[in-house]
Short mmCIF file of C-alpha atoms and ligand atoms in Angstrom, two decimals:
data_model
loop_
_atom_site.label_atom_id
_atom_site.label_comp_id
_atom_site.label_asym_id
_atom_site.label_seq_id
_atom_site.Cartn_x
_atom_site.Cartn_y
_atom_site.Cartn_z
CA UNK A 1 113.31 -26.62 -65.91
CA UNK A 2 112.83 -23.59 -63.43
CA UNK A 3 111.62 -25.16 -59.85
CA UNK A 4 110.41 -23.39 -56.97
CA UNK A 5 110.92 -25.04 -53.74
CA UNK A 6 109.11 -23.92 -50.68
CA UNK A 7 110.56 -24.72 -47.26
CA UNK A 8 114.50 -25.10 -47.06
CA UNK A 9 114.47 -28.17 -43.93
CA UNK A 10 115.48 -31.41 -44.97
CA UNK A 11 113.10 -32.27 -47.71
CA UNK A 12 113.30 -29.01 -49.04
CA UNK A 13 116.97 -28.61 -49.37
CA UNK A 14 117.92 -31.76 -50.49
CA UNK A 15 115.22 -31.94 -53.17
CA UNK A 16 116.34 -28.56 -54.76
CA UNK A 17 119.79 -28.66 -54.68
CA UNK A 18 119.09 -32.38 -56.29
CA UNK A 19 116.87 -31.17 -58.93
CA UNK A 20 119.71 -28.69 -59.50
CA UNK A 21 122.33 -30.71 -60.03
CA UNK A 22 120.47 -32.76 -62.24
CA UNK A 23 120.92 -29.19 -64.70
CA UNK A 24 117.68 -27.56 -63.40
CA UNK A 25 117.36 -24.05 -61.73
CA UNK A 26 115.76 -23.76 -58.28
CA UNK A 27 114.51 -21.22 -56.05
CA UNK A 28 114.20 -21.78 -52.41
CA UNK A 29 111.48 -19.68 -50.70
CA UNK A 30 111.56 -19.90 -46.62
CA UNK A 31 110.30 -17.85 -43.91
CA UNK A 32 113.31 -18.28 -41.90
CA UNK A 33 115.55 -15.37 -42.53
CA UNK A 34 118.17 -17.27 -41.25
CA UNK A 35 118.10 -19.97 -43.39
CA UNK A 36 117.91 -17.96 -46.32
CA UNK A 37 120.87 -16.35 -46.14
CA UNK A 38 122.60 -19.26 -44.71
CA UNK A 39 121.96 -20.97 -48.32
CA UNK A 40 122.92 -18.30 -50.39
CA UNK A 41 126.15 -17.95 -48.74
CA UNK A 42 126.80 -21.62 -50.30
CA UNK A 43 126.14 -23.45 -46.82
CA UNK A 44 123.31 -26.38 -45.85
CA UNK A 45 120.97 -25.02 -43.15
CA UNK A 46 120.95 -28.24 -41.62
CA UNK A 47 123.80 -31.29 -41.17
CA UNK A 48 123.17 -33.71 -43.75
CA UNK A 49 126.16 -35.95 -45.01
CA UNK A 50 127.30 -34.79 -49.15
CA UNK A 51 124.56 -31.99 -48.64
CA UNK A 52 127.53 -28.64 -48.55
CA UNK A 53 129.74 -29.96 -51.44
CA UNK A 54 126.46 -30.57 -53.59
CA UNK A 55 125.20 -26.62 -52.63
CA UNK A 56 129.51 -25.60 -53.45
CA UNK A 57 129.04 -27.61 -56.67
CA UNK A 58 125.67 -25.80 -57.74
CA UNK A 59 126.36 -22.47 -56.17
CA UNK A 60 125.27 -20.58 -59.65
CA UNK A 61 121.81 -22.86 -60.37
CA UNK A 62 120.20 -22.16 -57.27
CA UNK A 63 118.85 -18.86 -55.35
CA UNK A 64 117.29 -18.57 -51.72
CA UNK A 65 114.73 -15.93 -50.72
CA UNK A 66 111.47 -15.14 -48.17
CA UNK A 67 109.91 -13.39 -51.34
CA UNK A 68 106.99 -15.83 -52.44
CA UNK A 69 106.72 -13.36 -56.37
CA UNK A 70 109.77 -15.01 -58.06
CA UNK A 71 107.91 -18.12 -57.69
CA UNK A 72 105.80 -16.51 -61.02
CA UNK A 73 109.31 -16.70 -63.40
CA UNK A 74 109.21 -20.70 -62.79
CA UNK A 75 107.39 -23.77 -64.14
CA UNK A 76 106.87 -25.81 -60.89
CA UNK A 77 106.43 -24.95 -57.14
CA UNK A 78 107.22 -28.05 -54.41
CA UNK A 79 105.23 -27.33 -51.09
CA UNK A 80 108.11 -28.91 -48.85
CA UNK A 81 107.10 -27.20 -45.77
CA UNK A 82 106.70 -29.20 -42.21
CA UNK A 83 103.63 -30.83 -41.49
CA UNK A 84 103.88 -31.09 -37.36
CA UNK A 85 101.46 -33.06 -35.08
CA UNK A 86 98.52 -31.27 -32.78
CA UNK A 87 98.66 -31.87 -29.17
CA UNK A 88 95.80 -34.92 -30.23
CA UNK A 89 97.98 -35.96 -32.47
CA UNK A 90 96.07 -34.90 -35.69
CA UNK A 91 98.17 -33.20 -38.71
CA UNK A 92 98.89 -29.25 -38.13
CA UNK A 93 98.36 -28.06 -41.57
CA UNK A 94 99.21 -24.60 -40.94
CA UNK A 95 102.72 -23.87 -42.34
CA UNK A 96 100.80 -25.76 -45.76
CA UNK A 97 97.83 -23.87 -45.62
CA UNK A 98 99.92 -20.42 -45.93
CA UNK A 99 102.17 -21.84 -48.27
CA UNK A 100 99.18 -22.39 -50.65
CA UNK A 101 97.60 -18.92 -49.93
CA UNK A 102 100.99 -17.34 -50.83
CA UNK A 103 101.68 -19.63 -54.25
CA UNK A 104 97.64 -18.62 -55.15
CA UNK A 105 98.51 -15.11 -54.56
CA UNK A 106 101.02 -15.64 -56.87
CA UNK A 107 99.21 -17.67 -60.00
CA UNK A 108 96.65 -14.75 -59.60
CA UNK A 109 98.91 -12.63 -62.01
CA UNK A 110 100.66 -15.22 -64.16
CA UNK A 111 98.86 -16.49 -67.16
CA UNK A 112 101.25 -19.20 -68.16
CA UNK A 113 100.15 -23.08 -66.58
CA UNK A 114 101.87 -23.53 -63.33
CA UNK A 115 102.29 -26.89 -61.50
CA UNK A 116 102.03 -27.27 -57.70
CA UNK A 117 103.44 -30.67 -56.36
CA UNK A 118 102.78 -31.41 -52.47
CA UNK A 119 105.55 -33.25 -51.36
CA UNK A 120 105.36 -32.68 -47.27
CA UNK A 121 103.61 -35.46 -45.52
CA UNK A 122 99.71 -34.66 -45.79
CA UNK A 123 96.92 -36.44 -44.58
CA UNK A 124 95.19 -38.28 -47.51
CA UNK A 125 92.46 -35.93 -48.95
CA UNK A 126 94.32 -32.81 -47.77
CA UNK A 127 95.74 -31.65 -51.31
CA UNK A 128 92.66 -32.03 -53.22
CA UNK A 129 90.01 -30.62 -49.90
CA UNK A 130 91.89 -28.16 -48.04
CA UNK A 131 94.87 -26.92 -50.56
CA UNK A 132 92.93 -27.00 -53.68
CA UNK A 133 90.72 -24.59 -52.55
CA UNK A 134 92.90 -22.36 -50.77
CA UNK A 135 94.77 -21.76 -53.87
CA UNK A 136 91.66 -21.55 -55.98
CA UNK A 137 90.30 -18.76 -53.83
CA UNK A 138 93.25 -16.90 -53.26
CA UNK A 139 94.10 -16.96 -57.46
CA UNK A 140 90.72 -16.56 -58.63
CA UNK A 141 91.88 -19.97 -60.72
CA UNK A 142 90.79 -23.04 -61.46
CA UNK A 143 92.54 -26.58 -60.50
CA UNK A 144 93.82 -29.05 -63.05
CA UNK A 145 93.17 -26.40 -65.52
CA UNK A 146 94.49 -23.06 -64.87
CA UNK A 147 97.25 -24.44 -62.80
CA UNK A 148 98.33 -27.52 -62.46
CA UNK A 149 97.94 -29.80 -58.79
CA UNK A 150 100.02 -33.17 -57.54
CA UNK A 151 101.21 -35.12 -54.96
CA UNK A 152 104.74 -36.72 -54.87
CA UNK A 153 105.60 -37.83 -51.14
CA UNK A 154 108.81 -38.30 -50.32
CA UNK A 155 110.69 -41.29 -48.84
CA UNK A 156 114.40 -39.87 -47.83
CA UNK A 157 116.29 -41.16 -45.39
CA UNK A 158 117.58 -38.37 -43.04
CA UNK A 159 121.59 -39.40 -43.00
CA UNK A 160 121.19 -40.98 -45.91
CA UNK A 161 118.84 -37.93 -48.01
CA UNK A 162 121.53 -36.96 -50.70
CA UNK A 163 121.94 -40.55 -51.39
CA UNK A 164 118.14 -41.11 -51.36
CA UNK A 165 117.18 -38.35 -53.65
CA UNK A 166 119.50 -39.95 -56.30
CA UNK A 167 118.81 -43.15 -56.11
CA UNK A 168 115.23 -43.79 -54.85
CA UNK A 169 113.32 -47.31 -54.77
CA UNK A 170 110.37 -46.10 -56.58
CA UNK A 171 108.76 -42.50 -57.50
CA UNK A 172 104.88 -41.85 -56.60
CA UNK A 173 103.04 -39.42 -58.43
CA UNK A 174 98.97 -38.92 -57.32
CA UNK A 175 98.33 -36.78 -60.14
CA UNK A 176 94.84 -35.64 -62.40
CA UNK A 177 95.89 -33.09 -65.10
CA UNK A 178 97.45 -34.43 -67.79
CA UNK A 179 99.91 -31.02 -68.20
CA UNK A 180 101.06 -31.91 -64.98
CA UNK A 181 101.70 -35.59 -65.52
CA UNK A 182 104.20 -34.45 -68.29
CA UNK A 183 105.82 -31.90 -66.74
CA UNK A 184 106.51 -34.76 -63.49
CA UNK A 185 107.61 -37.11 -65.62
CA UNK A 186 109.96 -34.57 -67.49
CA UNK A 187 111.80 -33.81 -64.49
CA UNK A 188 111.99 -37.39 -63.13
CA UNK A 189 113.07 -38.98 -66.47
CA UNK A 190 117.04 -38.89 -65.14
CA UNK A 191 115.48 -41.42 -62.93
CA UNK A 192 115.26 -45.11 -63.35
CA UNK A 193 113.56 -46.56 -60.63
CA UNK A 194 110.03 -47.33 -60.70
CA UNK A 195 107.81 -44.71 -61.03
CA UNK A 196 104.00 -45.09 -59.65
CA UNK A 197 101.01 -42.68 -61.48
CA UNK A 198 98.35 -42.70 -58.94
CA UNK A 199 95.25 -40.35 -58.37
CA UNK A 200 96.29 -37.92 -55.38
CA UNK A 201 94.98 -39.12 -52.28
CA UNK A 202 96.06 -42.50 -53.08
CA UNK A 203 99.72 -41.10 -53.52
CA UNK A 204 98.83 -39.75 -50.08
CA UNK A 205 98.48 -42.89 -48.39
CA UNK A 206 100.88 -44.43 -49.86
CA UNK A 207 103.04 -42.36 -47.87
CA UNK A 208 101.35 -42.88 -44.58
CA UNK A 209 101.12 -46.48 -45.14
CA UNK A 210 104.76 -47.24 -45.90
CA UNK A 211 105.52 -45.03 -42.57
CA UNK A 212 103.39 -47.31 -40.87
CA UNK A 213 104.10 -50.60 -41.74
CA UNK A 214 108.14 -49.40 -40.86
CA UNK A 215 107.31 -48.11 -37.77
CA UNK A 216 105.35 -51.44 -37.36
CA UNK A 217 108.18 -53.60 -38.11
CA UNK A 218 110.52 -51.59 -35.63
CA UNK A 219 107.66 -52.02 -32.49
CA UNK A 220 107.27 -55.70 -33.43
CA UNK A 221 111.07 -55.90 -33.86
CA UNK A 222 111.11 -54.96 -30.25
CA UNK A 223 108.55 -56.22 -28.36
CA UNK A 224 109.88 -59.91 -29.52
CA UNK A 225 113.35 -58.16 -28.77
CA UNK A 226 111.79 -57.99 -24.93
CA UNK A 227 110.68 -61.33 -25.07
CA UNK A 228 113.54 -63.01 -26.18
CA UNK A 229 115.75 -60.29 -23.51
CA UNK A 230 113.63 -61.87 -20.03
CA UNK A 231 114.59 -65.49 -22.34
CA UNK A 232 118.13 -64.78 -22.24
CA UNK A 233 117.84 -64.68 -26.46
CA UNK A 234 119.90 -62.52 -28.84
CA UNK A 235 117.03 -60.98 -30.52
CA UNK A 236 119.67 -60.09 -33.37
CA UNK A 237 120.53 -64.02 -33.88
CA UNK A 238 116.40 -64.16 -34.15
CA UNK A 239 115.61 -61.57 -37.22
CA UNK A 240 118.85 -62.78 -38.85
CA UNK A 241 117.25 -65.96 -39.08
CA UNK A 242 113.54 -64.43 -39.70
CA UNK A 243 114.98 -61.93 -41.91
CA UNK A 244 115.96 -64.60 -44.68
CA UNK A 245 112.50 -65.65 -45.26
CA UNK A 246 112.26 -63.90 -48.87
CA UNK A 247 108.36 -62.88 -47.94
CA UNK A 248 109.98 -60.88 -44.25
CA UNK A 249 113.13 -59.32 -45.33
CA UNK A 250 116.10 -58.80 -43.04
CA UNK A 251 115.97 -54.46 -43.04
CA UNK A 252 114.32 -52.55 -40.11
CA UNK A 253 114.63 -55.37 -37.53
CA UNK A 254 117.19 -53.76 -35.53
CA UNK A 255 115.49 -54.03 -32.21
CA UNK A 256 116.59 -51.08 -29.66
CA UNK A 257 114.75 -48.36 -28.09
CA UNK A 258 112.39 -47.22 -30.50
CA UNK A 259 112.02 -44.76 -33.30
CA UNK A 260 111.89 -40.99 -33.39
CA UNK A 261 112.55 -38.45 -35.87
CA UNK A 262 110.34 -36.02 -37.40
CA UNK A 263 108.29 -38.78 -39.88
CA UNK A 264 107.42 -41.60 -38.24
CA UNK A 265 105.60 -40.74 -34.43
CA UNK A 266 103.85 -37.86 -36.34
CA UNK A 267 102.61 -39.77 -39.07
CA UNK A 268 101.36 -42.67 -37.11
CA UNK A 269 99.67 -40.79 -34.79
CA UNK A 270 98.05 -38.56 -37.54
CA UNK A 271 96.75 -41.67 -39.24
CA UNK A 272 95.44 -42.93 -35.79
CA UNK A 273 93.77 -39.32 -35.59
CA UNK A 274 92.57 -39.29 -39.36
CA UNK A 275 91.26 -43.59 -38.66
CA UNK A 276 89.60 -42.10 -35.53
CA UNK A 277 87.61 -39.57 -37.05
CA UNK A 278 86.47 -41.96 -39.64
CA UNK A 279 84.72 -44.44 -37.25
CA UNK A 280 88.02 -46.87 -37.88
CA UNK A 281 89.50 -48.31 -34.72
CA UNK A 282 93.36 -48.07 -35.76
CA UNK A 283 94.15 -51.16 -32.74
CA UNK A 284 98.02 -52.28 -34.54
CA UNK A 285 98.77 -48.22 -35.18
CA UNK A 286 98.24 -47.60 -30.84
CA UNK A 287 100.12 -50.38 -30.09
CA UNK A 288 103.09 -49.41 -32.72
CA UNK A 289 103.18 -45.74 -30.56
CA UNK A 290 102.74 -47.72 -26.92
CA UNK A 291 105.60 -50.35 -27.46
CA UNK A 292 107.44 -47.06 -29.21
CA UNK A 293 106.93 -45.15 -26.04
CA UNK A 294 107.91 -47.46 -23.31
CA UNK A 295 110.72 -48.99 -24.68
CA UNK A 296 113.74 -46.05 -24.02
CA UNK A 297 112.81 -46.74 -20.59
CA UNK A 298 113.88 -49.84 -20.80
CA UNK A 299 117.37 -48.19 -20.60
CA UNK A 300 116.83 -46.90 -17.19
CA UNK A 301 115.32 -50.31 -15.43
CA UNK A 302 118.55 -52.65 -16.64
CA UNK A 303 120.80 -49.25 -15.38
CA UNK A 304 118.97 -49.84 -11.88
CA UNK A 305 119.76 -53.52 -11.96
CA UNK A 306 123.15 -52.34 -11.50
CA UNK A 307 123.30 -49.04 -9.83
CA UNK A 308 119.53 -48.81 -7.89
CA UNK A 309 119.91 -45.60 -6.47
CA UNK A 310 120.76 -42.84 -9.25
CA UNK A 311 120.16 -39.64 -6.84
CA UNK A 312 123.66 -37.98 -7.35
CA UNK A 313 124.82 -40.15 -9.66
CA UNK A 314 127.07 -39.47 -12.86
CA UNK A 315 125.17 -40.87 -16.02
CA UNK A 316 126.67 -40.49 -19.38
CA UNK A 317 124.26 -40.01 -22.06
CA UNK A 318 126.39 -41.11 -25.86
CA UNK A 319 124.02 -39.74 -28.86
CA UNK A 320 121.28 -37.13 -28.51
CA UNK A 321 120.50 -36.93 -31.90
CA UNK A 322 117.14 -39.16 -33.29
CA UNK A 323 119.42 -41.29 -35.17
CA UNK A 324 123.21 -40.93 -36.62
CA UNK A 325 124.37 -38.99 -39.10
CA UNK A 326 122.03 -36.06 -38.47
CA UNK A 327 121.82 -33.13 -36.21
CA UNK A 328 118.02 -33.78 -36.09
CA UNK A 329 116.64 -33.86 -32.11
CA UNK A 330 112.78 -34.51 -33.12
CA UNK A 331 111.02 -37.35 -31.09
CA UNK A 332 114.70 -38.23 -30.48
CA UNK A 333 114.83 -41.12 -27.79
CA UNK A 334 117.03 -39.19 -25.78
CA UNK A 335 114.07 -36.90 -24.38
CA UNK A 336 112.24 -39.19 -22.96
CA UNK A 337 115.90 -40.63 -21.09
CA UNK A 338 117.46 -37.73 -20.13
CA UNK A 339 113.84 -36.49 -18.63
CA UNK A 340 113.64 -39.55 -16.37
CA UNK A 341 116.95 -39.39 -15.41
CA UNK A 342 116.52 -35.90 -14.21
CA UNK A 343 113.24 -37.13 -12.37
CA UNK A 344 115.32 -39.64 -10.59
CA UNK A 345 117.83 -37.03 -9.79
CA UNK A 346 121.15 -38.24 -11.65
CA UNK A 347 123.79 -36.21 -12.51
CA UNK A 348 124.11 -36.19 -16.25
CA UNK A 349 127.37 -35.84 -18.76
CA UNK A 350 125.99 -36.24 -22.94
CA UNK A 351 128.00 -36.21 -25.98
CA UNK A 352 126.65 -35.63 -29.49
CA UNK A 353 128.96 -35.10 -32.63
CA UNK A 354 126.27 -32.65 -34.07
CA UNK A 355 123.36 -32.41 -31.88
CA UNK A 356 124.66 -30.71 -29.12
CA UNK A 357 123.16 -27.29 -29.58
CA UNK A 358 119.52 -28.42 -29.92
CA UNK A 359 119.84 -30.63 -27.25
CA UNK A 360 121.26 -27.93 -24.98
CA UNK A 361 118.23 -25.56 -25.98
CA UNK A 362 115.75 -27.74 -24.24
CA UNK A 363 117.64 -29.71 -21.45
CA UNK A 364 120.05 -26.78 -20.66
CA UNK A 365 120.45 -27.85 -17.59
CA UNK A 366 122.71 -30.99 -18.02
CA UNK A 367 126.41 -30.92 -19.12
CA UNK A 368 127.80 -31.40 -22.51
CA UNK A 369 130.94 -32.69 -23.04
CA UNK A 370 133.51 -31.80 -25.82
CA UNK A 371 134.22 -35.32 -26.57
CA UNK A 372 132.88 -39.32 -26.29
CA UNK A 373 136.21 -40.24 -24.45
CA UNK A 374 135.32 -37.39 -21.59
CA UNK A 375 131.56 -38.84 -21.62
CA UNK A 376 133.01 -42.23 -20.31
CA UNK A 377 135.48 -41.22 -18.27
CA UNK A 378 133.53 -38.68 -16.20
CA UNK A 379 130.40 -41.02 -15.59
CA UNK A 380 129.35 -44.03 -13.43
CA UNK A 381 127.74 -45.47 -16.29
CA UNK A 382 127.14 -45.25 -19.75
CA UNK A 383 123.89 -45.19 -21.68
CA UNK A 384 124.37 -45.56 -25.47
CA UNK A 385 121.33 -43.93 -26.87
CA UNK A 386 122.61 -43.20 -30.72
CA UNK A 387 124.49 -45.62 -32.80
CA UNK A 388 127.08 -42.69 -34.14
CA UNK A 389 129.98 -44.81 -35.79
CA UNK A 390 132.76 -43.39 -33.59
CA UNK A 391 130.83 -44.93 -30.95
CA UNK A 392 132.48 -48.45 -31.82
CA UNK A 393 135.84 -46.86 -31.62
CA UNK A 394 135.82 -46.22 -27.94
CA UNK A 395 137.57 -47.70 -24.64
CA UNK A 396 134.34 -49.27 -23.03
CA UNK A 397 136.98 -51.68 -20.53
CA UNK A 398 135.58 -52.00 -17.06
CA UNK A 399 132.52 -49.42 -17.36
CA UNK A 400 129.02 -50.65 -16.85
CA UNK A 401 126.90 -49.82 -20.66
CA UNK A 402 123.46 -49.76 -21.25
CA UNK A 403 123.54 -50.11 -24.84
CA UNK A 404 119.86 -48.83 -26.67
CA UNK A 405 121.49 -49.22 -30.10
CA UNK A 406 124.18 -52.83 -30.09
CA UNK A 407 127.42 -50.90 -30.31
CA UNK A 408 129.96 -53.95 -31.18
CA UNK A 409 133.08 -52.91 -29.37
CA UNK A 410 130.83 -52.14 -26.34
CA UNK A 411 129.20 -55.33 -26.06
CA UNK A 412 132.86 -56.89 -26.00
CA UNK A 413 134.82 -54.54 -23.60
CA UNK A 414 131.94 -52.98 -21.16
CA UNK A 415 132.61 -54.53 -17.81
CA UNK A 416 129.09 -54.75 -16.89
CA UNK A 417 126.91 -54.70 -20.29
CA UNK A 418 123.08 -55.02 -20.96
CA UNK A 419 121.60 -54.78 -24.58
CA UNK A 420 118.38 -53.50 -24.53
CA UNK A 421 116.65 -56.60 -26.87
CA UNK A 422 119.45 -58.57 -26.54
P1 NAD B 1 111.65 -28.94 -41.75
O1 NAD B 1 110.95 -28.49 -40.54
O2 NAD B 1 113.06 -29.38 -41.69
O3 NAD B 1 111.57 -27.80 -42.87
C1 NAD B 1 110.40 -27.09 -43.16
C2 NAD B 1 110.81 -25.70 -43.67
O4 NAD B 1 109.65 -25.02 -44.11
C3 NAD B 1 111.47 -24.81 -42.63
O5 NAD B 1 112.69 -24.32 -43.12
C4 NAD B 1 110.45 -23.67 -42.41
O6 NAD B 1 111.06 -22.44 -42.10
C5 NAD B 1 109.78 -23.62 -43.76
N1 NAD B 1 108.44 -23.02 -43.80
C6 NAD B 1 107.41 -23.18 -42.92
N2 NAD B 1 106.34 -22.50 -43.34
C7 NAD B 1 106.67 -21.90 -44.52
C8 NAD B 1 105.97 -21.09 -45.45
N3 NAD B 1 104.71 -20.76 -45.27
N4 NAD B 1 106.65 -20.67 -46.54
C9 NAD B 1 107.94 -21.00 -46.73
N5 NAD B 1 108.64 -21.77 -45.90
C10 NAD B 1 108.01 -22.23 -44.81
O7 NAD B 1 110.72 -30.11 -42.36
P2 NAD B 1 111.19 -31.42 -43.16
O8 NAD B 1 111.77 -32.40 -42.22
O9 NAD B 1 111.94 -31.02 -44.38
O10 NAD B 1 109.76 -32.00 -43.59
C11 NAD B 1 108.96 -31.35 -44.55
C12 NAD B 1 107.82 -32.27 -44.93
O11 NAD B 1 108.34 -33.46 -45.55
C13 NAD B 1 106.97 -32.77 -43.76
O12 NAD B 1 105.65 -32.90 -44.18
C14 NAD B 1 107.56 -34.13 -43.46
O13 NAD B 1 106.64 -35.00 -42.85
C15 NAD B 1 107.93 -34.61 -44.85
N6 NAD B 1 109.03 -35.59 -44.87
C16 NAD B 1 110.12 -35.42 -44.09
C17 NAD B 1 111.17 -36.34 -44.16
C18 NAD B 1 112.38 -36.20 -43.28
O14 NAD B 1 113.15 -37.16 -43.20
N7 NAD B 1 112.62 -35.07 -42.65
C19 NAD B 1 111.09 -37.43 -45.04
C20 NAD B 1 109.96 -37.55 -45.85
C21 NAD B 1 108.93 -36.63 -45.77
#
């Protein structure tokens, strides 16, 4: 099949160079100049784990480009573009709103059926009110018959998003025209996971709800975490136990400091937006985003157990990134740390294997170090913020460790050590 993809970021990327290694030919259509020729020099835009020897393996299936036309030579365009909060919260449909104008300024001159498949995050209702139309107007085409219209969200893992494509717990497809329907199920029949035929805006919640009932399980995950932390409880020993109950399971209970990333705070607080508007008083969503919000600073009130006075003082930050294996900054945990750190006027040393740079672009003011070992050695104390696995390979002996994310080798070595839940 001939795929379209537009917006090279993580969903993007990973779901074109998939589809292409799967035998299929892809375009990639970005904005970002940058990016574009980044890909078709045979390199990922972004760190992701497999992602460059999968773009080297499929270097002739797949081209990059900012011209929106070639889009008209293939069968199916994926809207992958970002979907970023509002300053209320509310989803900022603009990158998807010009996305559709552009693909209906395409379908306006082809006469051969075309699908569209939303797969960026959208607010259930979005595709079939606010993109529907745009590409109606701007193709002078009709929806469901002229050109074909879906939804298939996505549910990668960033760090894990090569493996994820490949082998995904279950396929959603909100869908109406039956062309469409085949052509989906055409180009997900390598798969053999469940696959879920929906109408669209169902497909859209499903999304939002399965982002929600995570994020959920990670605030609830922690606010027992704080319980059983002023009860002297290892809130790990807890969910082990909870986590065999068959109707619970054991995964997302790793209590810490919170969630971030690009998914989850947007999402819930879009939903909270979207519930709000509707009349619906969305009371578990606020209190998911409140527990989320309060609980890196955590870090910082067991640190001034043991060192009261930061003013002056060396603080080593270990991880920057949202979560390991990525490069990804968004929502990252870190922020909210390193800005109250630099309120209470400590001096501060951070280490990242790959999210140095964007770090350094918005807290340019604190110092990077070139490695984990120099993090340690040059600081007072250590706050672990980002489980990176060569963070359990380090000498921890004698330092005091605030540990956000229960690094093993810390808890054992640290000379003065407080877990965060635990
Ligand atoms: P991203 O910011 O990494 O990438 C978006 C890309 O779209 C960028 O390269 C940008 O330049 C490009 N773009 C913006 N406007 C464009 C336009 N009009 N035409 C062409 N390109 C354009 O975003 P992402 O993390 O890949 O997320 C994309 C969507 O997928 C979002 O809705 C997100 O919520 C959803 N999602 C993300 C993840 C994740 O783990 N990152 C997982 C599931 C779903």
């Amino acid at each position: 099949m001939n795929i379209s993809v537009i917006g090279s970021g993580y969903v993007g990327m990973v779901t074109g160079i998939g589809f292409a290694e799967l035998g299929n030919e892809v375009i990639f259509v970005d904005i970002d100049e940058k990016k574009v020729d980044t890909i078709n020099s045979g390199k990922a835009p972004i760190f992701e784990k497999e992602l460059d020897e999968l773009i080297q393996r499929n270097r002739n299936k797949y081209k990059a480009t900012k011209e929106y036309n070639i889009i008209a030579d293939t069968d199916i365009t994926f809207i992958c573009v970002g979907t970023p909060s509002r300053e209320d919260g509310s989803i900022d449909l603009t990158f998807v709103k010009s996305a559709a104008a552009e693909i209906g300024k395409v379908l306006a001159s082809k006469d051969m059926f075309h699908a569209v498949v939303v797969k960026s995050t959208v607010i259930p209702g979005t595709t079939e009110k606010v993109i529907k139309p745009i590409i109606e107007r701007e193709s002078g085409k009709e929806a469901f018959k002229d050109f074909g219209l879906a939804v298939n969200p996505e549910f990668l893992r960033e760090g894990n998003a090569v493996h994820d494509f490949f082998n995904p717990d279950r396929i959603v497809i909100g869908v109406r025209d039956k062309k469409t329907k085949e052509v989906l199920e055409t180009l997900y029949k390598p798969f053999s996971c469940s696959k879920l035929i929906t109408d669209i805006k169902t497909a859209e919640m499903i999304k939002y709800a399965s982002n929600a009932f995570l994020a959920t399980k990670i605030s609830f995950a922690n606010e027992i975490g704080n319980i059983c932390k002023k009860l002297g409880i290892d809130a790990y020993e807890v969910f082990k136990g909870v986590g065999l109950d068959h109707r619970i399971n054991p995964a997302f209970f790793r209590a810490g400091i919170g969630f971030g990333g690009s998914c989850f705070p947007k999402d819930i607080k879009a939903l909270i937006a979207k519930a709000e508007e509707l009349g619906v008083n969305p009371k578990i969503l606020k209190a998911v985003i409140e527990v989320n919000e309060e609980q890196p600073l955590k870090m910082i009130e067991l640190l001034k157990e043991h060192i009261p006075d930061l003013k002056g003082k060396r603080i080593g930050i270990l991880g920057l990134a949202f979560k390991p294996d990525t490069d990804d900054i968004r929502e990252s945990r870190a922020i909210p740390i390193v800005q109250k750190l630099i309120e209470e006027g400590a001096n501060i040393i951070a280490y990242d294997p790959e999210a140095m740079d964007a770090f350094a672009r918005m807290f340019p003011q604190i110092e990077y170090a070139s490695s984990a070992e120099k993090v340690i050695t040059k600081s007072d104390a250590v706050l672990i913020v980002t489980e990176w696995g060569e963070f359990n390979e380090l000498n921890y002996k004698g330092k005091i460790v605030i540990d956000g994310r229960r690094v093993e080798k810390a808890m054992k070595e640290a000379g003065i050590y407080e877990g965060v839940c635990w």
